[in-house]
Tab-separated table of C-alpha atoms in Angstrom:
chain	number	residue	atom	x	y	z
E	1	MET	CA	-20.234	-51.194	115.829
E	2	PHE	CA	-21.597	-49.404	118.804
E	3	GLU	CA	-18.784	-48.623	121.405
E	4	PHE	CA	-20.430	-46.724	124.181
E	5	ILE	CA	-23.553	-44.319	124.608
E	6	HIS	CA	-21.839	-41.076	123.360
E	7	HIS	CA	-24.722	-38.644	124.641
E	8	VAL	CA	-28.254	-38.674	125.687
E	9	ARG	CA	-30.380	-35.542	125.084
E	10	ILE	CA	-33.211	-34.916	127.625
E	11	LEU	CA	-35.538	-31.799	126.963
E	12	VAL	CA	-36.538	-29.693	130.043
E	13	HIS	CA	-38.458	-26.375	130.196
E	14	ASP	CA	-35.716	-24.649	132.096
E	15	ALA	CA	-31.826	-25.703	131.933
E	16	ASP	CA	-30.923	-23.341	134.749
E	17	GLU	CA	-33.560	-24.796	137.074
E	18	MET	CA	-32.798	-28.343	136.269
E	19	ALA	CA	-29.103	-27.685	137.073
E	20	LYS	CA	-29.993	-26.192	140.343
E	21	TYR	CA	-32.106	-29.124	141.046
E	22	ILE	CA	-29.392	-31.536	140.146
E	23	GLU	CA	-27.015	-29.756	142.507
E	24	ASP	CA	-29.328	-29.524	145.319
E	25	LYS	CA	-30.359	-33.028	145.185
E	26	PHE	CA	-27.388	-35.149	143.544
E	27	GLY	CA	-24.639	-32.734	144.423
E	28	MET	CA	-23.590	-32.563	140.845
E	29	THR	CA	-22.690	-29.674	138.857
E	30	PRO	CA	-22.588	-29.354	135.141
E	31	GLU	CA	-19.353	-29.448	132.933
E	32	LYS	CA	-21.018	-26.403	131.277
E	33	VAL	CA	-24.103	-24.561	130.458
E	34	GLN	CA	-24.079	-22.929	127.074
E	35	VAL	CA	-26.686	-21.144	124.773
E	36	TYR	CA	-26.495	-22.104	121.215
E	37	GLU	CA	-28.208	-19.197	119.471
E	38	ALA	CA	-28.011	-20.686	115.974
E	39	ARG	CA	-29.452	-23.967	117.342
E	40	GLY	CA	-32.204	-22.442	119.198
E	41	MET	CA	-31.306	-24.172	122.498
E	42	LYS	CA	-29.466	-23.979	125.823
E	43	ASN	CA	-27.767	-26.877	127.310
E	44	ALA	CA	-26.553	-28.007	130.759
E	45	ILE	CA	-24.040	-30.826	130.019
E	46	TYR	CA	-23.047	-33.390	132.643
E	47	LYS	CA	-20.451	-36.181	132.104
E	48	VAL	CA	-21.477	-39.554	133.460
E	49	GLY	CA	-18.856	-42.080	132.794
E	50	GLN	CA	-18.028	-41.923	129.157
E	51	THR	CA	-21.505	-40.320	128.502
E	52	ASN	CA	-22.727	-36.871	128.045
E	53	VAL	CA	-26.023	-36.198	129.496
E	54	GLU	CA	-27.324	-32.939	128.088
E	55	PHE	CA	-30.488	-31.286	129.521
E	56	THR	CA	-31.651	-29.052	126.892
E	57	GLU	CA	-34.163	-26.223	126.907
E	58	PRO	CA	-35.390	-25.110	123.506
E	59	LEU	CA	-35.430	-21.422	123.160
E	60	ASP	CA	-37.567	-21.540	120.034
E	61	MET	CA	-40.901	-23.359	121.060
E	62	ASP	CA	-41.746	-23.640	117.209
E	63	SER	CA	-38.788	-25.605	116.683
E	64	ALA	CA	-39.019	-29.428	116.458
E	65	MET	CA	-37.642	-29.669	120.077
E	66	GLY	CA	-40.038	-27.154	121.269
E	67	GLN	CA	-42.843	-28.835	119.645
E	68	TYR	CA	-41.872	-31.944	121.111
E	69	LEU	CA	-41.519	-30.510	124.619
E	70	LYS	CA	-45.012	-28.749	124.262
E	71	THR	CA	-46.579	-32.074	123.164
E	72	PHE	CA	-44.868	-34.609	125.551
E	73	GLY	CA	-43.492	-32.627	128.453
E	74	PRO	CA	-39.839	-32.983	129.785
E	75	GLY	CA	-38.043	-36.323	128.978
E	76	PRO	CA	-35.574	-38.282	126.845
E	77	TYR	CA	-35.365	-36.825	123.218
E	78	HIS	CA	-32.596	-39.020	121.471
E	79	MET	CA	-29.599	-41.034	122.280
E	80	ALA	CA	-26.351	-41.060	120.475
E	81	PHE	CA	-24.098	-44.181	120.090
E	82	GLY	CA	-20.252	-43.665	119.954
E	83	VAL	CA	-18.359	-45.007	116.975
E	84	THR	CA	-14.922	-44.720	115.545
E	85	ASP	CA	-14.814	-43.536	111.886
E	86	VAL	CA	-18.533	-41.957	111.817
E	87	GLU	CA	-18.001	-41.066	107.984
E	88	GLY	CA	-17.124	-44.818	107.337
E	89	LYS	CA	-19.940	-46.124	109.230
E	90	SER	CA	-22.324	-43.533	107.591
E	91	ALA	CA	-21.358	-44.866	104.057
E	92	GLU	CA	-21.647	-48.449	105.368
E	93	LEU	CA	-25.195	-47.777	106.253
E	94	ALA	CA	-26.037	-45.965	103.176
E	95	ALA	CA	-24.691	-48.972	101.372
E	96	ARG	CA	-27.129	-51.332	103.045
E	97	GLY	CA	-30.068	-49.080	102.015
E	98	THR	CA	-30.311	-47.183	105.255
E	99	GLY	CA	-31.819	-43.752	104.787
E	100	LEU	CA	-29.677	-41.024	106.401
E	101	ARG	CA	-30.304	-37.308	107.043
E	102	GLY	CA	-27.913	-34.380	106.497
E	103	GLU	CA	-25.384	-33.953	103.555
E	104	ASN	CA	-23.630	-37.168	102.592
E	105	GLY	CA	-25.457	-38.606	105.815
E	106	LEU	CA	-23.425	-36.414	108.058
E	107	SER	CA	-23.904	-33.124	110.175
E	108	ARG	CA	-21.974	-31.440	112.773
E	109	SER	CA	-23.195	-31.132	116.332
E	110	ALA	CA	-23.412	-27.813	118.244
E	111	GLU	CA	-20.398	-29.165	120.264
E	112	GLY	CA	-18.182	-29.679	117.051
E	113	TYR	CA	-18.215	-33.572	116.668
E	114	MET	CA	-19.667	-35.181	113.527
E	115	THR	CA	-22.738	-37.389	113.648
E	116	ALA	CA	-24.611	-39.680	111.448
E	117	ASN	CA	-28.457	-39.490	111.721
E	118	ILE	CA	-30.527	-42.426	110.334
E	119	ASP	CA	-33.940	-41.494	109.106
E	120	ALA	CA	-36.511	-42.890	111.492
E	121	ALA	CA	-38.497	-44.126	108.393
E	122	SER	CA	-35.434	-46.411	107.713
E	123	ALA	CA	-35.294	-47.972	111.363
E	124	LEU	CA	-38.448	-49.010	112.537
E	125	GLY	CA	-39.351	-45.446	113.572
E	126	PHE	CA	-36.527	-45.164	116.019
E	127	PRO	CA	-34.126	-42.189	115.293
E	128	PHE	CA	-30.617	-43.702	115.696
E	129	GLN	CA	-27.697	-41.331	115.939
E	130	LEU	CA	-24.172	-42.103	115.679
E	131	ALA	CA	-21.510	-39.954	116.974
E	132	GLU	CA	-17.268	-39.283	116.611
E	133	VAL	CA	-39.699	-49.809	119.102
E	134	HIS	CA	-42.778	-51.536	118.111
E	135	ASP	CA	-41.396	-55.250	117.552
E	136	ARG	CA	-38.355	-56.418	119.623
E	137	ASP	CA	-37.469	-59.210	117.094
E	138	ALA	CA	-37.723	-56.959	113.914
E	139	MET	CA	-35.421	-54.457	115.743
E	140	VAL	CA	-33.112	-57.140	116.781
E	141	ASP	CA	-32.838	-58.220	113.085
E	142	TYR	CA	-32.406	-54.653	112.060
E	143	ILE	CA	-29.558	-54.010	114.431
E	144	ARG	CA	-27.891	-57.207	113.240
E	145	GLN	CA	-28.315	-56.337	109.627
E	146	ASN	CA	-27.055	-52.956	109.721
E	147	PHE	CA	-24.659	-52.818	112.679
E	148	GLY	CA	-23.504	-56.424	112.918
E	149	MET	CA	-24.402	-56.745	116.636
E	150	GLU	CA	-26.178	-59.611	118.545
E	151	PRO	CA	-28.103	-59.281	121.763
E	152	ASP	CA	-26.524	-60.282	124.870
E	153	ASP	CA	-29.846	-61.580	126.140
E	154	LEU	CA	-33.474	-62.065	125.099
E	155	ASN	CA	-36.370	-62.089	127.733
E	156	VAL	CA	-39.909	-62.272	128.015
E	157	ILE	CA	-41.069	-60.849	131.351
E	158	GLU	CA	-44.743	-61.885	131.519
E	159	GLY	CA	-45.238	-60.205	134.939
E	160	ARG	CA	-44.555	-56.718	133.602
E	161	GLY	CA	-46.386	-57.473	130.212
E	162	MET	CA	-43.033	-56.976	128.023
E	163	ARG	CA	-40.132	-58.515	126.274
E	164	ASP	CA	-36.752	-57.133	125.528
E	165	ALA	CA	-33.445	-57.494	123.968
E	166	LEU	CA	-30.229	-56.467	125.857
E	167	TYR	CA	-27.160	-55.031	124.400
E	168	ARG	CA	-24.124	-53.914	126.243
E	169	ALA	CA	-22.350	-50.691	124.762
E	170	GLY	CA	-19.274	-50.032	126.860
E	171	GLU	CA	-20.520	-49.801	130.508
E	172	THR	CA	-24.083	-49.090	129.575
E	173	LEU	CA	-26.975	-51.614	129.224
E	174	ILE	CA	-29.327	-50.882	126.338
E	175	GLU	CA	-32.830	-52.527	126.502
E	176	ILE	CA	-34.869	-52.684	123.273
E	177	THR	CA	-38.382	-53.386	124.789
E	178	GLU	CA	-41.590	-54.450	123.255
E	179	PRO	CA	-44.836	-53.804	125.308
E	180	LEU	CA	-47.002	-57.013	125.340
E	181	ASP	CA	-49.903	-55.529	127.459
E	182	PRO	CA	-51.598	-52.656	125.574
E	183	GLU	CA	-52.854	-51.161	128.578
E	184	SER	CA	-49.410	-50.830	130.374
E	185	GLY	CA	-47.691	-47.652	130.924
E	186	ILE	CA	-44.964	-48.670	128.351
E	187	ALA	CA	-47.496	-49.380	125.755
E	188	LYS	CA	-49.508	-46.172	126.085
E	189	HIS	CA	-46.087	-44.309	125.963
E	190	LEU	CA	-45.237	-46.077	122.735
E	191	ALA	CA	-48.706	-45.350	121.161
E	192	ASP	CA	-48.733	-41.720	122.110
E	193	HIS	CA	-44.848	-40.913	121.177
E	194	GLY	CA	-43.839	-43.801	118.989
E	195	PRO	CA	-40.591	-45.796	119.100
E	196	GLY	CA	-37.713	-43.969	121.192
E	197	VAL	CA	-35.928	-43.533	124.541
E	198	TYR	CA	-38.525	-44.383	127.379
E	199	HIS	CA	-36.048	-43.447	130.236
E	200	VAL	CA	-32.409	-43.374	131.334
E	201	ALA	CA	-31.282	-44.977	134.580
E	202	PHE	CA	-28.191	-43.311	136.271
E	203	GLY	CA	-25.899	-45.935	137.919
E	204	VAL	CA	-25.148	-45.396	141.690
E	205	ASP	CA	-23.812	-47.386	144.931
E	206	ASN	CA	-26.101	-48.075	147.641
E	207	VAL	CA	-29.421	-47.045	145.921
E	208	ARG	CA	-31.390	-47.624	149.075
E	209	GLN	CA	-29.287	-45.001	151.171
E	210	VAL	CA	-29.358	-42.670	148.006
E	211	SER	CA	-33.098	-43.004	148.088
E	212	ALA	CA	-33.428	-42.183	151.612
E	213	ASP	CA	-31.125	-39.312	151.034
E	214	LEU	CA	-33.187	-37.824	148.471
E	215	ALA	CA	-36.398	-38.374	150.348
E	216	ALA	CA	-34.893	-36.507	153.107
E	217	LYS	CA	-34.303	-33.661	150.832
E	218	GLY	CA	-37.963	-33.474	149.855
E	219	ASN	CA	-38.296	-35.855	146.912
E	220	LEU	CA	-41.327	-38.033	146.370
E	221	MET	CA	-40.085	-41.489	145.725
E	222	ARG	CA	-42.185	-44.293	143.977
E	223	GLY	CA	-42.377	-47.940	145.370
E	224	GLU	CA	-42.033	-49.287	148.776
E	225	GLY	CA	-39.264	-47.707	150.894
E	226	GLY	CA	-38.654	-45.496	147.878
E	227	VAL	CA	-36.973	-48.543	145.889
E	228	THR	CA	-38.310	-51.247	143.425
E	229	GLN	CA	-36.965	-54.418	142.147
E	230	SER	CA	-36.323	-54.663	138.286
E	231	PRO	CA	-37.406	-57.704	136.285
E	232	ARG	CA	-33.405	-58.420	135.968
E	233	GLY	CA	-32.919	-58.354	139.678
E	234	TYR	CA	-31.187	-55.060	140.223
E	235	THR	CA	-32.701	-52.299	142.635
E	236	THR	CA	-33.721	-49.048	141.520
E	237	ALA	CA	-34.845	-45.776	143.084
E	238	ASN	CA	-37.445	-43.625	140.984
E	239	ILE	CA	-38.108	-40.015	141.783
E	240	ASP	CA	-41.833	-38.912	140.959
E	241	PRO	CA	-41.668	-36.289	138.339
E	242	GLU	CA	-43.680	-34.135	140.603
E	243	SER	CA	-40.533	-33.536	142.523
E	244	SER	CA	-38.112	-33.073	139.873
E	245	LEU	CA	-39.413	-30.526	137.467
E	246	GLY	CA	-41.478	-32.974	135.502
E	247	LEU	CA	-38.751	-35.286	134.545
E	248	TRP	CA	-38.323	-39.044	135.591
E	249	PHE	CA	-35.167	-39.610	137.298
E	250	GLN	CA	-34.242	-43.350	137.739
E	251	LEU	CA	-31.205	-44.575	139.917
E	252	ALA	CA	-29.957	-48.241	139.535
E	253	GLU	CA	-27.779	-50.421	141.668
E	254	GLY	CA	-26.207	-53.900	140.672
């Protein structure tokens, strides 16, 4: 059912400041920066492969997004999966007993495309969105029953205190992760936030050089030499949020 990651919404305190940071550190400019008065938000939108990455500044701090930002700080808010025939997919999900939000399970985004939004109460607490997790195995069963998809791989990573289910959606690797160590950072995030997007990693070539370039631009980098090795063998560079307006950027190679 999922064809690619349609978009990722990341909440920030100031969309303009984030756009300046990204241009200065990564040399990227947004496709557009736009205020949506009716939605009470301002977006800086970037195209990364097939995916739109939306850095969203809530303009109404009493809105759901504003309250989330005040409570949890900058970070991922939700992720939408690209599908064809979103109306048909919405009807299929409703027929399977899935709770949907909006009229007939559909709503129109600020950009004009249609979305289907699954009520988190029907999806193990995770707010799935389709656009034109506490228990890994339960989530795998949910995805199988509702979306007809099997994981590409299932792993238990003892050294990191977690287990995950891996899915491919277009060029993107989706990791459904269950913390096994209640004292780990991931477990504490899950306890505080509930199921949701933990972080987004951006693909780059020559991550060690990119990490060195970012350090030269004044970024604090986590890990020895600014890079770390993931449990699946690829190398990542992690920018300390203190350097990036409170947002955790991760870059991945391989």
